[in-house]
XYZ file of C-alpha atoms in Angstrom:
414
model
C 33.031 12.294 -11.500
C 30.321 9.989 -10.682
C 31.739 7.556 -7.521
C 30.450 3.863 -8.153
C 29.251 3.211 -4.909
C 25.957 1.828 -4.027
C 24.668 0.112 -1.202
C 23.430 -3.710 -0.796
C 19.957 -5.047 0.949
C 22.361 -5.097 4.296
C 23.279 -1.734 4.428
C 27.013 -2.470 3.188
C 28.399 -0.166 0.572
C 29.994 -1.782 -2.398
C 32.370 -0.571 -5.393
C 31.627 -1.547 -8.816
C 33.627 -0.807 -11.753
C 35.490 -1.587 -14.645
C 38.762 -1.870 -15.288
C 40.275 -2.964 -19.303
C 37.080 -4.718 -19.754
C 36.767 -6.563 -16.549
C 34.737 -5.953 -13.615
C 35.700 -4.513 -10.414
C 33.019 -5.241 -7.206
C 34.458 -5.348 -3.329
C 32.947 -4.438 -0.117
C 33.885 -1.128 1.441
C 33.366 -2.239 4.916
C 31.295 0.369 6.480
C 27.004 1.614 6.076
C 27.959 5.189 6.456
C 28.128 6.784 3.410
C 30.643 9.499 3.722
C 32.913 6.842 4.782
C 32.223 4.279 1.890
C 32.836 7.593 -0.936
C 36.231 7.948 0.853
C 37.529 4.427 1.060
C 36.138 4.126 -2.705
C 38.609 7.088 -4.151
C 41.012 5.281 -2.289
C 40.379 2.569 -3.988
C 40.279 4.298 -7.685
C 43.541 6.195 -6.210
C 45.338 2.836 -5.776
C 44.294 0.722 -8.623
C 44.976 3.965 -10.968
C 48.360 3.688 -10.000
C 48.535 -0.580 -10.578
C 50.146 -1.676 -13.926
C 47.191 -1.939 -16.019
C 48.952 -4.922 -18.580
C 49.356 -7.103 -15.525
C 45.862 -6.255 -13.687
C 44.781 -8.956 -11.415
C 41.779 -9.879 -9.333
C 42.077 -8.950 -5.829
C 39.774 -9.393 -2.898
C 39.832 -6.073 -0.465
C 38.790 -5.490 2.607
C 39.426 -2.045 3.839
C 37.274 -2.227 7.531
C 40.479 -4.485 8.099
C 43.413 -3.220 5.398
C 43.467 -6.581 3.987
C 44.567 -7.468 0.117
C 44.833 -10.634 -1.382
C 46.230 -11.120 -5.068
C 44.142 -14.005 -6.736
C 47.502 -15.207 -8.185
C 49.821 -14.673 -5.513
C 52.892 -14.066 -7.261
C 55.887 -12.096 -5.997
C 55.061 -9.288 -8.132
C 51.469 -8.987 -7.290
C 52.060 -8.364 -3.216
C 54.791 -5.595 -4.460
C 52.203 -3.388 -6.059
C 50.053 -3.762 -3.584
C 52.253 -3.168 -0.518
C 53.089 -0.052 -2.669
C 49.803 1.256 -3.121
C 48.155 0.405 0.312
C 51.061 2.747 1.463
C 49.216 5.377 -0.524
C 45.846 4.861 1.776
C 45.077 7.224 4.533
C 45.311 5.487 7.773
C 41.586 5.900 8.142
C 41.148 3.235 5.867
C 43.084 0.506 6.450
C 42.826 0.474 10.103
C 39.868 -1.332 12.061
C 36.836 0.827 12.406
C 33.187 -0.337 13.615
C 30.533 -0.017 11.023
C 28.925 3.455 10.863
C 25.271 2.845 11.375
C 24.348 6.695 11.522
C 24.452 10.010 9.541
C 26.097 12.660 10.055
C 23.678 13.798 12.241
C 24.303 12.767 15.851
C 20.871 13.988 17.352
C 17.598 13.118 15.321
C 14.079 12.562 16.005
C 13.201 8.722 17.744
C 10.522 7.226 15.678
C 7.779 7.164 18.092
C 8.534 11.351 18.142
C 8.277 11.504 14.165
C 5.089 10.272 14.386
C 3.715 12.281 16.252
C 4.991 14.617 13.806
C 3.902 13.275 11.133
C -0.175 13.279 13.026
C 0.671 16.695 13.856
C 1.236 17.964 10.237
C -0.972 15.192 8.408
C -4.325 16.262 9.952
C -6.968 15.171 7.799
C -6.032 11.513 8.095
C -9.051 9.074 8.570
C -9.379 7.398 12.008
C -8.719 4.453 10.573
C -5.220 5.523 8.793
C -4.445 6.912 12.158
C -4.630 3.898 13.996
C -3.363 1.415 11.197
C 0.159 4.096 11.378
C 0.133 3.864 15.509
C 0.069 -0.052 15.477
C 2.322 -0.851 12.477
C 5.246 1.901 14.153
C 4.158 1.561 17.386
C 5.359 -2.631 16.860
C 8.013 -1.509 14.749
C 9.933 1.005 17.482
C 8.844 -2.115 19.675
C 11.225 -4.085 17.413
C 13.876 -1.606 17.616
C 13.804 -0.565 20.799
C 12.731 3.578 19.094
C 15.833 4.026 17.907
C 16.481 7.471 16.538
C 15.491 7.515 13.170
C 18.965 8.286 11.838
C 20.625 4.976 13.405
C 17.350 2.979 11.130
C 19.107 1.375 8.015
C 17.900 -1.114 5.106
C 18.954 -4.549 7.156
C 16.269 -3.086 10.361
C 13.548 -3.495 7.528
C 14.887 -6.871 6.379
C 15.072 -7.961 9.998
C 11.662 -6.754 11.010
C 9.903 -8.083 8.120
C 11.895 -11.558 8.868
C 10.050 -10.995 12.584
C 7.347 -10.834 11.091
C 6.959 -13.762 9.498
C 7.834 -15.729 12.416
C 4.373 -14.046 13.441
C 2.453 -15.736 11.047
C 1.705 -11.993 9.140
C 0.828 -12.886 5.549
C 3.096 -11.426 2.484
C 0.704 -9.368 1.898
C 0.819 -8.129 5.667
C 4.341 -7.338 5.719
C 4.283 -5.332 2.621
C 1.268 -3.216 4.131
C 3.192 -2.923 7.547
C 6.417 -1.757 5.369
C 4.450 0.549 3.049
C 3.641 2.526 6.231
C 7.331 2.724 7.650
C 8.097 3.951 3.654
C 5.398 6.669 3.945
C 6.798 7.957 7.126
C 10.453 8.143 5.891
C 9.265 9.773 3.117
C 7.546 12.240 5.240
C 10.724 12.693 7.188
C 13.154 13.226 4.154
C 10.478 15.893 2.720
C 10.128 17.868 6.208
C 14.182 17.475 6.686
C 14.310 15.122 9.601
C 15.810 12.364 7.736
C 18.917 12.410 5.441
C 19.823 9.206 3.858
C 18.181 7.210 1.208
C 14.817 5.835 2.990
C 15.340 2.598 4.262
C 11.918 0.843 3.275
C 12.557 1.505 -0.568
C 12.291 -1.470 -2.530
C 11.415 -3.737 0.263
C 8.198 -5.013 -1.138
C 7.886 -8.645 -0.592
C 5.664 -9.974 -3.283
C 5.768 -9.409 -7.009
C 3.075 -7.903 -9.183
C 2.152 -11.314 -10.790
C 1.636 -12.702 -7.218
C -0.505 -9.266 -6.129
C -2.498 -9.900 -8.776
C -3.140 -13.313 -8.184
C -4.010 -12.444 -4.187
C -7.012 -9.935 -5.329
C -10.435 -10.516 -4.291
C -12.362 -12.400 -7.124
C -15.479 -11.357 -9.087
C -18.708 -13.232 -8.755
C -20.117 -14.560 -12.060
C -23.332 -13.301 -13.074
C -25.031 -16.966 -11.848
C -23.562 -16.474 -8.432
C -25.216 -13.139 -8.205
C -28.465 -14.611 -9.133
C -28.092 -17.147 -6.534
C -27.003 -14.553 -3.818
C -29.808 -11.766 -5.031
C -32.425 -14.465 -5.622
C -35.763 -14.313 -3.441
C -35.876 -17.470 -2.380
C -32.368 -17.053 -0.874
C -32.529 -13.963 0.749
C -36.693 -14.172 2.202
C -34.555 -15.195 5.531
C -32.519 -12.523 5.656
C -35.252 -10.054 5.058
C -37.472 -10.928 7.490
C -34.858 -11.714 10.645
C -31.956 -9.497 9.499
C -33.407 -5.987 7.678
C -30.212 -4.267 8.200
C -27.585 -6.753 6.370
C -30.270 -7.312 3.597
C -30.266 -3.491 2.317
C -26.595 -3.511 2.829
C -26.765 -6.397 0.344
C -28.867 -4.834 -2.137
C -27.445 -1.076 -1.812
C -23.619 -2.472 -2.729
C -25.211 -4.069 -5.661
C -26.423 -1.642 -7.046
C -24.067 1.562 -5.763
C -20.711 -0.554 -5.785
C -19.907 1.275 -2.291
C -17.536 -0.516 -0.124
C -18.609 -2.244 2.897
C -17.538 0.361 5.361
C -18.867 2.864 3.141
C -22.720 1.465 3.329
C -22.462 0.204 7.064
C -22.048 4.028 8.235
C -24.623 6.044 6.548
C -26.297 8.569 7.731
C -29.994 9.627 7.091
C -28.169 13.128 6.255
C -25.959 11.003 3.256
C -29.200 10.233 1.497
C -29.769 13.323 -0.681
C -32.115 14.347 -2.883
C -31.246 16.828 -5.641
C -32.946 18.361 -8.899
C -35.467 15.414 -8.334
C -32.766 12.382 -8.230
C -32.197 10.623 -5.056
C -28.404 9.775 -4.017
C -26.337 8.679 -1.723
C -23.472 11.267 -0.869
C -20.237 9.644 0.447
C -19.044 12.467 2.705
C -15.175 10.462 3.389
C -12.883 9.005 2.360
C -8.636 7.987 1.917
C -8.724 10.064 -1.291
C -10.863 12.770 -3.255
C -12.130 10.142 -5.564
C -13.597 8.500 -3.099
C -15.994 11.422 -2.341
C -19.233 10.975 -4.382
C -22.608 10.934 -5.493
C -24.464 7.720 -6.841
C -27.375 7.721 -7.869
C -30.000 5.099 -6.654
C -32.673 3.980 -8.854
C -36.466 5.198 -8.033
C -38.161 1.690 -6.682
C -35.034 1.260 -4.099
C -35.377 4.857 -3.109
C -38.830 3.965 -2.000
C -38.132 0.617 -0.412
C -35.287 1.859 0.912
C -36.572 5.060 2.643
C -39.761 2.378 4.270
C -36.407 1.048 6.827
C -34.686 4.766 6.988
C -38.046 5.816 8.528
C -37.686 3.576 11.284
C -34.417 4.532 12.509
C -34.666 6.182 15.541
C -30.885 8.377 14.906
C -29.220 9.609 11.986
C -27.392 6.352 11.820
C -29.080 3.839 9.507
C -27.555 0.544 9.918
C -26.821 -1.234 13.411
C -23.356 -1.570 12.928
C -20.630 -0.362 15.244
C -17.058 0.710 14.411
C -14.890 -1.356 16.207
C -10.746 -0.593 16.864
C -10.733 2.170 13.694
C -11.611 -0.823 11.141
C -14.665 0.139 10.336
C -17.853 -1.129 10.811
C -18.085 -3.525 8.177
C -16.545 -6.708 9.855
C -20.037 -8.033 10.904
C -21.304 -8.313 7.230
C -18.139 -9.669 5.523
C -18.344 -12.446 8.101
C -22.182 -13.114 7.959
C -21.727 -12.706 4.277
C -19.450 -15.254 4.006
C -21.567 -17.516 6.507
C -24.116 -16.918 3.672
C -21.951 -17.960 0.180
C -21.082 -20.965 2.275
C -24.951 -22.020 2.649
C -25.377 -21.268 -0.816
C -22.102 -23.589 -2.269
C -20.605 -20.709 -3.415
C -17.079 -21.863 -2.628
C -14.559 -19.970 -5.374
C -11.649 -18.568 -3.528
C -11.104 -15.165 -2.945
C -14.978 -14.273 -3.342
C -15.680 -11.628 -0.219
C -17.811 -8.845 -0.018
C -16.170 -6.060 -2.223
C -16.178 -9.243 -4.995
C -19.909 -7.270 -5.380
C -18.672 -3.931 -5.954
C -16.215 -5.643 -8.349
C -19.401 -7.001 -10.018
C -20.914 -3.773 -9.896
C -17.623 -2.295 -11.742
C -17.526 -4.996 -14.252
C -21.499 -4.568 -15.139
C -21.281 -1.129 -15.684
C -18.095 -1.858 -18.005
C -20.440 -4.731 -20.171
C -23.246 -2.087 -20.137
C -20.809 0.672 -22.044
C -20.215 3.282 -19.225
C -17.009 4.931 -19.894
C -13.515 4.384 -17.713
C -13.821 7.573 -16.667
C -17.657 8.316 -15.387
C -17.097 4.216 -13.950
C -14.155 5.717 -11.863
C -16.346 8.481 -10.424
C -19.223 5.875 -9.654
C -16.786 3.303 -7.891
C -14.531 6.604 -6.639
C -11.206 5.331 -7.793
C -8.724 8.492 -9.299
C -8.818 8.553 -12.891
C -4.933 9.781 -13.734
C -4.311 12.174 -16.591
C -3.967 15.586 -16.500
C -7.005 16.571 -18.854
C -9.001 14.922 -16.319
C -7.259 15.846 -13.078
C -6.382 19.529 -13.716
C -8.730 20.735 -16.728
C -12.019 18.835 -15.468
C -14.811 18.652 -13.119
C -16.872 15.375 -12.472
C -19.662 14.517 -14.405
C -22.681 16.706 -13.181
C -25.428 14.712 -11.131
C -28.024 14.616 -13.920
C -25.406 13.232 -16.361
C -24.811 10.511 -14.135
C -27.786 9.804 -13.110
C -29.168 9.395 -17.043
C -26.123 7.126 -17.559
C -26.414 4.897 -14.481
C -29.661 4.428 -14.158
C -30.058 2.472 -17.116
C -27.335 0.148 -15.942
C -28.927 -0.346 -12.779
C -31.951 -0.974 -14.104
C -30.621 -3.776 -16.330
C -28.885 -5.094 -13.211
C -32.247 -5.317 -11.256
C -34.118 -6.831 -14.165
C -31.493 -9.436 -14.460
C -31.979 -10.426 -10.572
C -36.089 -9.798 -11.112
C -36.639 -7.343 -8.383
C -39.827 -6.404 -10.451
C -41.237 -9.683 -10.183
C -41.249 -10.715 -6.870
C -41.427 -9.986 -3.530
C -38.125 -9.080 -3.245
């Protein structure tokens, strides 16, 4: 028999039944589990034994042995001194809340991190340190409890801390995603035992994710961004943020992805010249995109000149990458322009990008490789390969192409 017990948002596990037609919902006083499925056959136990024709609403609370009869009557308190005489001592005296499993020795959360590093080991640098500063201020919070003492109201409280912080919604849900991924971790390797305490505590709704993404420019604001007149500056003072401008135009790469190439990333193969994205979060993101002919060679003029394998001047700075130095001067740049939509940032361009190759007809799945976002299915996942280079090539290339006539590289001095 399936026990109705579940727990609330604050840990508390609750009974809820019916009985004739009418429901049945109390508190059962306690967060431990094995506790709660006692008290609530108790409970079943008692009320099974109640006159069903003159059933009556009761409030319970076992942590304390108290009943009270909605109606009061004479005959109410009877059947209920009779059947609380039924309960197991256990139950109706005063207990503290159990906060723990059954499991008095467990793993304190700074130590499942660290094995969660040591098992996980071909995280990025940058996942590495986002996981160290959202649990290292998290076991801050809690003083690194052990994880079996960390229950549902913890993650209520610590996102409520949070906010007092000034994080965003969209912070806390990032910070709680994390402490999710590492509970699920622990239940998987057997360090953990209970339901995992970040589970549905995600803060803001889809409708208001979707209104928080990143816009996408409209074709006029990338001819004001790409146009000569605008970026002449830029190309004469500032080589290295104007070829990350035009490469994520015409590549869709992410900022951090163009900021840290290497000579060694730009590839040339059965006559097409590419730019290989050697890592990334997920397989999808590892890639080749092609790059049309006249960039190659405009391009490779300011490779030439770097004196290291790194092409761009940009450092990584605190495992965020090293594109914080272009979003900024990029957005320095929409401002002297008017471009003043919100939620326009740099990755609006590989958005763009995205979108242009959609208008020009490139399939979901060959855009997917391009951008490197997984494309789900299991034809595609299990029983394919990617598109080969020269494919890709044949079918981008045209799309860039369009994309630079409609900015007229070929007709200035870009």
């Amino acid at each position: 028999m399936k026990i109705p017990v579940y727990a609330r948002p604050s840990g508390i596990f609750y009974i809820h039944t019916r009985i004739d037609r009418r429901q049945f919902k109390r508190s059962l006083g306690t967060r431990d589990k094995a506790t709660a499925m006692l008290r609530a056959l108790n409970v079943l136990k008692a009320l099974a034994l109640m006159d069903k024709n003159k059933l009556r609403t009761f409030e319970i609370d076992l942590s304390r042995g108290v009943f009270k009869s909605e109606e009061g009557n004479d005959e109410d308190r009877k059947a209920l001194i009779e059947a609380m005489k039924l309960l197991p001592p256990v139950t109706i005296q005063s207990q503290p809340e159990a906060r723990t499993s059954t499991n008095t020795k467990s793993l304190r959360l700074l130590e499942l991190l660290d094995k969660f590093f040591s098992i996980r080991k071909k995280l990025t640098q940058a996942t590495i340190d986002a996981y160290k500063a959202n649990i290292n201020e998290f076991s801050d919070f809690l003083k690194n409890p052990q994880i079996s003492k960390i229950i549902g109201s913890d993650i209520t409280r610590f996102q409520e801390y949070l906010l007092t912080k000034n994080n965003t919604t969209r912070t806390i849900d990032n910070k709680t995603a994390v402490i999710r991924a590492l509970f699920n971790f622990a239940i998987k390797q057997g360090y953990y035992f209970d339901t995992n305490p970040a589970q549905n505590r995600t803060l803001m709704t889809n409708r208001e994710k979707t209104r928080e993404q990143y816009a996408i420019f409209y074709l006029e604001e990338i001819l004001s961004i790409y146009s000569s007149e605008n970026l002449k500056p830029h190309k004469g003072k500032d080589l290295d943020f104007y070829w990350v401008l035009v490469l994520a135009l015409i590549t869709g790469c992410r900022v951090g992805e163009l900021t840290t190439l290497r000579k060694s990333q730009i590839v040339e193969s059965e006559g097409i010249h590419f730019i290989r994205i050697e890592k990334s979060k997920t397989d999808a993101g590892i890639r080749e995109i092609p790059i049309p002919e006249v960039i190659y060679k405009d391009f490779k003029v300011f490779v030439d000149k770097q004196t290291t394998d790194k092409i761009f001047k940009y450092k990584e700075r605190d495992g965020k990458g090293a594109g914080n130095a272009v979003g900024k001067k990029f957005s320095r740049y929409l401002q002297s322009l008017k471009i003043e939509r919100e939620k326009l940032v740099f990755h609006s361009i590989r958005k763009f990008f995205n979108n242009f190759l959609k208008d020009n007809g490139i399939s979901t799945e060959l855009r997917c490789q391009i951008i490197g976002h997984e494309f789900e299915g299991t034809n595609n996942q299990i029983y394919s390969d990617k598109y080969p280079l020269p494919f890709v090539a044949e079918q981008i290339t045209k799309a860039q192409h369009a994309l630079l006539v409609k900015i007229k590289y070929f007709k200035t001095e870009f």
